[in-house]
XYZ file of C-alpha atoms in Angstrom:
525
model
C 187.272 56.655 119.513
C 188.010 53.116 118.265
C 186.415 50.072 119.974
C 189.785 48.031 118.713
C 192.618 50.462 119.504
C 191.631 52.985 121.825
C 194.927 53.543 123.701
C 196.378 55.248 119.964
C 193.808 57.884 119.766
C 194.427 58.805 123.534
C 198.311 58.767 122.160
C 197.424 60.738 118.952
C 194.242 62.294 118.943
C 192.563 63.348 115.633
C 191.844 66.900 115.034
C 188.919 68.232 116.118
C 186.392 68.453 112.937
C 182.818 69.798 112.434
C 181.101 68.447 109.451
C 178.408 70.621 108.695
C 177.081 67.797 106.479
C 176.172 65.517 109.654
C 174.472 68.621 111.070
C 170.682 68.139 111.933
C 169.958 71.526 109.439
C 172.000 70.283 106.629
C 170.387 66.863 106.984
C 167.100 68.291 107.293
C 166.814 69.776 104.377
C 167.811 66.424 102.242
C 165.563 64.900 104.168
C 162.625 67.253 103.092
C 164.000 67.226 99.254
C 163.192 63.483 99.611
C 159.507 63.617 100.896
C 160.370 63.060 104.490
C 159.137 64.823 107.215
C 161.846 64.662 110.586
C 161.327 66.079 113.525
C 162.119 70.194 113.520
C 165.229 70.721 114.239
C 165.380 73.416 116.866
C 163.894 70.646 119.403
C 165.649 67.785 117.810
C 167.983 64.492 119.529
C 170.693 64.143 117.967
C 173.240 60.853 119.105
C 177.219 61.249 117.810
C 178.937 57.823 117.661
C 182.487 58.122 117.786
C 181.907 61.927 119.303
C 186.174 62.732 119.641
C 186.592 65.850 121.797
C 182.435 66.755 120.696
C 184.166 69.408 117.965
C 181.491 68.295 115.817
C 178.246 68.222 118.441
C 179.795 70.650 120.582
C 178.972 73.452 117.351
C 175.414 71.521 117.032
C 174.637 72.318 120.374
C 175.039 76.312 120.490
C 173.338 76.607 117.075
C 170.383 74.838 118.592
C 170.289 75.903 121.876
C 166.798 73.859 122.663
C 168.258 70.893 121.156
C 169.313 67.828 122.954
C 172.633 66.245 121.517
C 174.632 62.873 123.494
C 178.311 61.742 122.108
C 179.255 58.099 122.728
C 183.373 57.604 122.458
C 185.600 54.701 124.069
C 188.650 57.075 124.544
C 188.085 58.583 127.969
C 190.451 60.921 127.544
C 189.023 62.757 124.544
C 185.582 62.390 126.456
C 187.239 64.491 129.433
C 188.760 66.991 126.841
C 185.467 67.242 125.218
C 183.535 67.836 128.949
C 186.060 70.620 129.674
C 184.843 72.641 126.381
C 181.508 71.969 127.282
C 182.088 73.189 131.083
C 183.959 75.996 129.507
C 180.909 77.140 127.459
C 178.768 76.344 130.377
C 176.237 74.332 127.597
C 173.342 72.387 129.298
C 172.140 70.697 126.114
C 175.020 68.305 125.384
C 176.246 65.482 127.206
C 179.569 63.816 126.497
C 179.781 59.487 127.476
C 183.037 57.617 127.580
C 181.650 53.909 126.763
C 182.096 51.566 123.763
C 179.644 51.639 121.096
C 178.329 48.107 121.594
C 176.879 49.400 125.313
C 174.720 51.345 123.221
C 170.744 50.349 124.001
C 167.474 51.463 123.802
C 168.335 53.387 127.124
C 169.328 56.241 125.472
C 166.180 56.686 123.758
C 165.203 57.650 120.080
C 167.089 60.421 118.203
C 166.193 62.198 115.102
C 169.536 62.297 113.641
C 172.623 60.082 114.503
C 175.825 60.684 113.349
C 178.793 58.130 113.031
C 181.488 59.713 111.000
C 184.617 58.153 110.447
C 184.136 55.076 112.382
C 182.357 52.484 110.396
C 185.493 51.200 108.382
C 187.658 51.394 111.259
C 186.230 48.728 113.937
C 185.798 45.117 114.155
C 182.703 43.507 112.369
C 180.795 43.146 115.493
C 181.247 46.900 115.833
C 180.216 47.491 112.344
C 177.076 45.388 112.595
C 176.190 47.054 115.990
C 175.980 50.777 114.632
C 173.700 49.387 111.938
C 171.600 48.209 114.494
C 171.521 51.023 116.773
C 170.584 53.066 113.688
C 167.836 50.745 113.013
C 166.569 50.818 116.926
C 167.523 54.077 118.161
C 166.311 56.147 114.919
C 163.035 57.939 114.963
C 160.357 56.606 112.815
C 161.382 59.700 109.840
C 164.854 59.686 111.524
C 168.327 60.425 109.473
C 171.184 58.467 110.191
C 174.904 59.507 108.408
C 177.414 57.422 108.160
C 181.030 57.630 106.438
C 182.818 54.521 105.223
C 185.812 53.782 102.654
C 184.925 52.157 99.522
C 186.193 49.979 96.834
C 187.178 50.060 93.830
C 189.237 53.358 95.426
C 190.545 51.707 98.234
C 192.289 48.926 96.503
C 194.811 51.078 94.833
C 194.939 53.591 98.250
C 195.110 49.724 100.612
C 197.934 48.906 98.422
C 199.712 51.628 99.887
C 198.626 51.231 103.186
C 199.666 47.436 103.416
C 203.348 48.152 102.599
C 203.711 51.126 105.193
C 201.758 48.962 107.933
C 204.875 46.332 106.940
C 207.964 48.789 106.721
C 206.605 50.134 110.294
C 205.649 46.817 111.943
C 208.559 46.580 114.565
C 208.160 50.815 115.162
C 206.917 51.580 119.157
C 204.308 54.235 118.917
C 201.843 56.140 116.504
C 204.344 59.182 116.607
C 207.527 57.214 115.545
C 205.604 55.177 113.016
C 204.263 58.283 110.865
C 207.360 60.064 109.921
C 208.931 56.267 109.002
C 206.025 55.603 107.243
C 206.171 58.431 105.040
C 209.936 58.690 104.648
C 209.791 54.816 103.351
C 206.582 55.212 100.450
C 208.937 57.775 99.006
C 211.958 56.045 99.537
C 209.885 53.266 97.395
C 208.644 55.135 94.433
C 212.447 56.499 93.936
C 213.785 52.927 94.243
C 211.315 51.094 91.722
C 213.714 50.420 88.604
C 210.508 51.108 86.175
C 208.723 54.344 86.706
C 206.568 53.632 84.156
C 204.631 50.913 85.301
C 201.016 51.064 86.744
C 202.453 49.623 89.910
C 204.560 53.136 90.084
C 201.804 55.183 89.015
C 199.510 54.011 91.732
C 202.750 54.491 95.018
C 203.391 58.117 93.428
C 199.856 59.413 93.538
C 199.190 57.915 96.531
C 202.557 59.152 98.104
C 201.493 62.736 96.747
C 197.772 61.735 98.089
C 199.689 61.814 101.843
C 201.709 64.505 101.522
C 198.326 66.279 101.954
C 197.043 64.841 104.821
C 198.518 65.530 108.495
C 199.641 62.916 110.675
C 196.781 61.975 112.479
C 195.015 61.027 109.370
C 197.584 58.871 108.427
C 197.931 56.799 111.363
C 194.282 56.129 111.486
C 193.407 55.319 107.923
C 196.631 53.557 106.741
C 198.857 52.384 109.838
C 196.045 51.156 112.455
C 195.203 47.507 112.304
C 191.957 47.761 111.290
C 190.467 49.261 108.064
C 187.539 47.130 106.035
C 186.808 49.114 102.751
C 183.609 47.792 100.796
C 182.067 48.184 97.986
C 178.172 50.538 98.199
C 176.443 47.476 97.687
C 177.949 45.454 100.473
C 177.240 47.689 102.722
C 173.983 48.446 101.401
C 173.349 44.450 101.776
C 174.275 45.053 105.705
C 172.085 48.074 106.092
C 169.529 46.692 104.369
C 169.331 43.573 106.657
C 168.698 46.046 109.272
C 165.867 47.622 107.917
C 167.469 50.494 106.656
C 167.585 52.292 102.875
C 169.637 54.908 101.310
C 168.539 58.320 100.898
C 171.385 60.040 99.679
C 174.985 60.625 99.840
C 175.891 63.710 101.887
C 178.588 64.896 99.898
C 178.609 65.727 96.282
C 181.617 64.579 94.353
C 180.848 61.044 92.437
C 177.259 62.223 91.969
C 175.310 60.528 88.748
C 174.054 63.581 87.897
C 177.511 65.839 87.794
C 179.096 62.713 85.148
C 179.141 63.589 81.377
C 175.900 62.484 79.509
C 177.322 59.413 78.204
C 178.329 58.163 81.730
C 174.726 58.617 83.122
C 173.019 56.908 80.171
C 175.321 54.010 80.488
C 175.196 53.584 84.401
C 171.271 53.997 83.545
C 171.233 51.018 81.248
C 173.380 49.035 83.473
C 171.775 49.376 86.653
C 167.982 48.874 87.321
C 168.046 49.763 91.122
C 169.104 52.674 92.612
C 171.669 50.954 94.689
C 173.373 49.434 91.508
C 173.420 52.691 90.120
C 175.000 54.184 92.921
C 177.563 51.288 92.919
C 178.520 52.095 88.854
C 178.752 55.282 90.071
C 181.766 54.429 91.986
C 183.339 51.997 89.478
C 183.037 55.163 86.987
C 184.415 57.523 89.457
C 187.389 54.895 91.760
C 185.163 56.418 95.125
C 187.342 55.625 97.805
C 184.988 57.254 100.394
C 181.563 57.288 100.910
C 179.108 59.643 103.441
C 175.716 58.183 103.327
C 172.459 59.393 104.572
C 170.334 56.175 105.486
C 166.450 56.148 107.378
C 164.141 53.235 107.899
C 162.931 51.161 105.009
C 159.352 52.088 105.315
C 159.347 55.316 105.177
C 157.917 56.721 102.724
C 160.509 59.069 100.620
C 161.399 60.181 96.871
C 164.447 58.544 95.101
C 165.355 61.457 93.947
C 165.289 65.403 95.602
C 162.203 67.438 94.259
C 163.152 70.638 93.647
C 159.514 71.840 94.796
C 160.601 71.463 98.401
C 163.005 74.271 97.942
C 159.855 77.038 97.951
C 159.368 76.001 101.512
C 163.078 76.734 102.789
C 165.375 79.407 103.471
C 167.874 79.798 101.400
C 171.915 80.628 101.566
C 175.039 81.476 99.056
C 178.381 80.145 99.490
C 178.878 82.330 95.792
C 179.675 85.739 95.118
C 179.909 87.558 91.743
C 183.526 88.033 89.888
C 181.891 91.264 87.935
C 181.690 94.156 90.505
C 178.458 94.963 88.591
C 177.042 92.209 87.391
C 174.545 92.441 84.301
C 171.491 90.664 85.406
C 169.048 91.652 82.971
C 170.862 90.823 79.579
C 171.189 87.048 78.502
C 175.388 87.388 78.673
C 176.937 84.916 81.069
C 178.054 85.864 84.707
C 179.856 83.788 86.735
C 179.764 83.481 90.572
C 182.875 82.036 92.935
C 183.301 80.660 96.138
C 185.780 82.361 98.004
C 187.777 83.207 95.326
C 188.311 79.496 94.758
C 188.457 77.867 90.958
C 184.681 76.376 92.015
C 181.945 78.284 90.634
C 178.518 78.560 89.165
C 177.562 80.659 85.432
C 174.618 81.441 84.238
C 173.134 83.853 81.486
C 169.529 83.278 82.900
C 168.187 86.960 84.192
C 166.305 85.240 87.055
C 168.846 82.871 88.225
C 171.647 85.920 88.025
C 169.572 87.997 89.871
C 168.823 85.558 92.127
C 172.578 85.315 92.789
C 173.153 89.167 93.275
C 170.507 89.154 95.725
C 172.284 86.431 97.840
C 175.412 87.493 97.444
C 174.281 91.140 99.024
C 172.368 88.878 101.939
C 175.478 87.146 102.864
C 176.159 85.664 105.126
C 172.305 85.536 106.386
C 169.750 83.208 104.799
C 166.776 84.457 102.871
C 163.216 82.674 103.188
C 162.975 81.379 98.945
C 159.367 83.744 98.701
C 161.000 86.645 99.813
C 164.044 85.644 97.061
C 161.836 85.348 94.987
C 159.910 88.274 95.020
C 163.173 90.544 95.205
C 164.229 88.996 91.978
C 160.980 89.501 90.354
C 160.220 92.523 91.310
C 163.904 94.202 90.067
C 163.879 92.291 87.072
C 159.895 92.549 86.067
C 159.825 96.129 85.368
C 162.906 96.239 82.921
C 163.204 92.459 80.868
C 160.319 92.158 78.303
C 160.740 88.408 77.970
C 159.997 86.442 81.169
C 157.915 83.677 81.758
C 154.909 83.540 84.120
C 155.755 83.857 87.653
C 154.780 80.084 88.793
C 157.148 78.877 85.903
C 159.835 81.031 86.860
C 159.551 79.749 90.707
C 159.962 76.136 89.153
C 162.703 77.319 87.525
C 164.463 79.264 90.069
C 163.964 76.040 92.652
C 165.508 73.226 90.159
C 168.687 75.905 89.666
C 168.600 76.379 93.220
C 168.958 72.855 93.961
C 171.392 71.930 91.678
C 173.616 74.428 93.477
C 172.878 72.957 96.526
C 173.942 69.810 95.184
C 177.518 71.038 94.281
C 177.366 73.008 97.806
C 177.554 76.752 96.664
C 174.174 77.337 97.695
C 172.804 76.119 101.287
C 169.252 75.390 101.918
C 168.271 74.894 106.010
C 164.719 74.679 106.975
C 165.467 76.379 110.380
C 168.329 79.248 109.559
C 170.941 79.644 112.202
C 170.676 82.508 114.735
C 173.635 85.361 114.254
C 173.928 88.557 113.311
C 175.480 90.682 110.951
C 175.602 93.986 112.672
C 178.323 94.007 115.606
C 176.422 96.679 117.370
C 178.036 98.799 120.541
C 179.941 95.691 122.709
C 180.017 93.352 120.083
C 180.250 89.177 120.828
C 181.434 86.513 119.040
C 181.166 82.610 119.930
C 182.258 81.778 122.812
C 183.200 78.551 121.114
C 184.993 80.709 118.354
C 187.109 82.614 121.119
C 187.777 79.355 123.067
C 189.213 77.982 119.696
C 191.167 81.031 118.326
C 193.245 80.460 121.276
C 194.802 77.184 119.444
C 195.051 78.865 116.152
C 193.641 80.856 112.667
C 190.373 77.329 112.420
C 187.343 78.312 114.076
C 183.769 77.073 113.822
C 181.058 79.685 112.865
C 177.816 79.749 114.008
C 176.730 77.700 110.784
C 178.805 74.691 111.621
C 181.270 75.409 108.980
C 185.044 76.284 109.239
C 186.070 79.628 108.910
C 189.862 80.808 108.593
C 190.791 83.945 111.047
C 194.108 86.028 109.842
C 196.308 87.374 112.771
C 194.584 90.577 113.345
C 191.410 89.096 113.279
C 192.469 86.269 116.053
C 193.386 89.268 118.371
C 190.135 91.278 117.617
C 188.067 88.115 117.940
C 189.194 87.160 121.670
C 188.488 90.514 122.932
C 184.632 90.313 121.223
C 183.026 89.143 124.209
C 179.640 90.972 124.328
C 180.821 93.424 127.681
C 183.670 94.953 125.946
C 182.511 98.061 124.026
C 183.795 98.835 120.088
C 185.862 101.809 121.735
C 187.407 99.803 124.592
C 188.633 96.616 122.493
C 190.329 99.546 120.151
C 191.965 100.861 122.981
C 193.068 97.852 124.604
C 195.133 97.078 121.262
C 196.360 100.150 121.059
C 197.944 99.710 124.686
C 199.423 96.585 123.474
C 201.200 98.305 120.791
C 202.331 100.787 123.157
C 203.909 98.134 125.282
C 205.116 96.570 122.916
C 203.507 93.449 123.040
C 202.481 94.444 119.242
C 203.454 96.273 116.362
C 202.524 97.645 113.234
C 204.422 97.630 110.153
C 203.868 99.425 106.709
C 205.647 97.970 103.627
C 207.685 95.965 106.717
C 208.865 98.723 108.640
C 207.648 99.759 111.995
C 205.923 102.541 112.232
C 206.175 104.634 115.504
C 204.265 107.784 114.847
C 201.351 107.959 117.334
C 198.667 109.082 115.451
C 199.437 106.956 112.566
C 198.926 103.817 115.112
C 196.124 105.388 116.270
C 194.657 105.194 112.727
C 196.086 101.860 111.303
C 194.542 100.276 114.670
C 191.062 101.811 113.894
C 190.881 100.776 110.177
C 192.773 97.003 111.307
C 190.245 96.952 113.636
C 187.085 97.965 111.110
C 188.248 95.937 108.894
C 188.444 92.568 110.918
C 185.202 93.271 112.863
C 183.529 93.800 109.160
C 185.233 89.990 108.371
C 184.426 88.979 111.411
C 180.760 89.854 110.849
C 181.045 88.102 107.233
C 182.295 85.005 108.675
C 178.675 84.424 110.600
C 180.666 84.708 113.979
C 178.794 87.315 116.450
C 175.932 86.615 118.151
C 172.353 88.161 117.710
């Protein structure tokens, strides 16, 4: 991927990622919060630099079938992985380059989007300053170009770290030798250190417990590979800027001004008196060690900050569901909404906004257009809640709450709504990039560019979905694998060999997963 140390990614590829932040929906609708007006979607160029294997434009490129997409990467052999997924798929719209990005001209034409994710930190200057420039020359007039890059004052504690593992392992042959040392010797350290209680100890034990997260790959590329150049937001602001290029807005939400405590956002208000020195006490307030930036062209003509208006105009999405079973939308008592049974979630006692809520939840995972939201809301809560205000004040309302879920991503806004269904019908099919994938393991991509977990059951029901196969057939094709053998089923751990009881626990395994499947945004309309 690198242009300064190709030969290690060949060695020790990293996984294959989507980011459905760098995805030409996601970034179209920040783009339209902020006033601009990009090119729609479903007929957009998109350019990847860096591209991997394509596992983040290869899931582009079959939600947006009439899209054009082109990945740039200097490791030929992840380009000829990538081309064998695309073969595989048999997908006409996406075109995979092995070259460096500094062959990168006006050749290739203008895109709407381009991507360059977890490259920017990790290549020479010259490098650096060239996908600037392509981003200033190859980027539509109301273009979006993302970037990710590590940032200081994060990065000094986490480069600490990295300098005295790049040391231990200086004399180790190989990326797959060096990461085991590597990690065996930062604990070895923080055990050693006569003081535990110094900063200095602090710092090597949360970092050591930072990378005991992360799996190998990561850690040969951020902390073991020669290069890494962390700087701070308005450094690399400076370079952008010399380009021709301003910031729109960070793709990702943690470190945002407006999630910090009052006091924090009146301070780094008074301090800074630009919007890039906010952004940079934003990051001295929060240690950011890693930023994902949306930038565009300097004259276009866009809002500082999102207006919530734009939301009317978009279809709208819930990453949320209720923790009541029946929530109480009408009274003014607090209900609070969780993704995926995670500790993130959203409360609210406002009627409108709960209602709102309910009404995605029951949608999921499909998108609703924010009128028709609207209106359903309305209309069930109108008839039965005296005190409401008048319907264009509650639509101001409902957008600025929907945005500010949107901001902490448990509610997705897309101005073009991917294309699946929720309703398997007779031969049911999922992905084919889904299938292709479940072959390596439980991580799939859905058909809204996010990552979706498959359990066991699931994995088998979802290779056998492939659109010829009818509901009844798939059924009895498990079925003859238990019979052979080749599976089993277990209650309370112990097998159970009673026909018709397999016959039964395969039909409701089998309901079950296809109704997850469903969930999960993987078949096809």
């Amino acid at each position: 991927m690198l242009d300064d140390g190709s030969s290690s990614y060949d060695e020790l590829p990293y996984s294959d990622n989507c980011f459905f932040y760098t995805h030409p929906d996601h970034m179209a609708a920040v783009a339209a919060l902020h006033g601009l007006s990009p090119s729609p979607v479903e007929r957009c160029r998109v350019l990847e630099l860096g591209c991997a294997m394509g596992g983040n434009l290869i899931p582009m490129a079959i939600k947006l079938p009439d899209a054009q997409f082109v990945g740039v990467d200097l490791s030929a052999r992840q380009i000829d992985l990538g081309r064998s997924v695309v073969d595989k798929l048999g997908l006409r719209n996406v075109e995979l380059r092995a070259m460096s990005i500094a062959d990168v001209d006006d050749r290739l034409g203008r895109f709407d989007y381009i991507v360059c994710h977890g490259v920017f930190s990790w290549v020479p200057a010259h490098i650096r300053d060239k996908i600037l420039a392509i981003f200033a020359e190859n980027l539509a007039p109301e273009g979006i170009a993302y970037v990710s890059y590590n940032t200081y004052p994060g990065w000094h504690a986490r480069g600490l770290a990295r300098d005295l593992m790049a040391f231990h392992v200086r004399n180790t042959v190989g990326p797959r030798d060096s990461v085991p040392e590597a990690r065996a010797f930062l604990s070895d350290l923080v055990e050693t250190l006569p003081d535990q209680s110094t900063a200095y100890a602090a710092i090597l034990r949360a970092e050591g417990d930072f990378l005991d997260g992360v799996d190998d790959t990561y850690l040969y590329h951020e902390h073991l590979e020669e290069t890494n150049n962390p700087v701070y937001f308005h450094q690399f602001m400076a370079f952008a800027k010399a380009k021709g290029l301003a910031f729109l807005a960070e793709a990702k939400t943690p470190g945002l001004i407006n999630h910090l405590p009052q006091e924090a956002r009146e301070r780094i208000e008074r301090w800074g008196k630009d919007e890039v020195a906010r952004e940079q006490y934003v990051d001295f307030v929060t240690n950011r060690t890693f930023r994902r930036t949306y930038l565009c062209h300097e004259g276009a003509e866009r809002s500082a900050a999102p207006v919530s208006s734009a939301v009317a105009s978009m279809y709208v999405g819930s990453l949320i569901t209720p923790d009541a079973t029946d929530p109480d939308v009408l009274s003014d008592g607090p209900e609070t909404f969780r993704a995926n049974a995670q500790s993130v979630t959203m409360t609210s006692n406002h009627p409108l906004l709960k209602t709102a809520l309910v009404e995605l939840a029951r949608a999921r995972p499909r998108m609703l257009p924010f009128e028709a939201l609207f209106d359903r809301s309305w209309s069930r809560l109108k008839p039965r809640h005296g005190d409401l205000p008048e319907p264009e004040q509650a639509r101001r309302f409902l957008c600025d709450a929907l945005l500010r879920g949107f901001a902490v991503d448990l509610i997705s806004l897309s101005t073009h709504p991917p294309s699946f269904t929720v309703d398997p019908g007779e031969t049911p099919e999922v992905s084919p990039l889904a299938r292709l994938q479940s072959e390596q393991g439980g991580r799939v991509t859905n058909l809204m560019g996010r990552t979706v977990e498959l359990e066991p059951f699931e994995q088998i029901v979802l290779r056998l979905l492939d659109g010829s196969t009818s509901q009844a057939r798939v059924v009895a094709s498990i079925k003859d694998r238990v019979a052979s053998g080749e599976l089993s089923i277990s209650n309370h751990d112990q097998p159970v060999d009673d026909p018709a009881l397999i016959d039964r626990a395969v039909q409701a395994m089998f309901d079950q997963s296809l109704q997850l499947i469903a969930m999960k945004a993987l078949l096809l309309s």
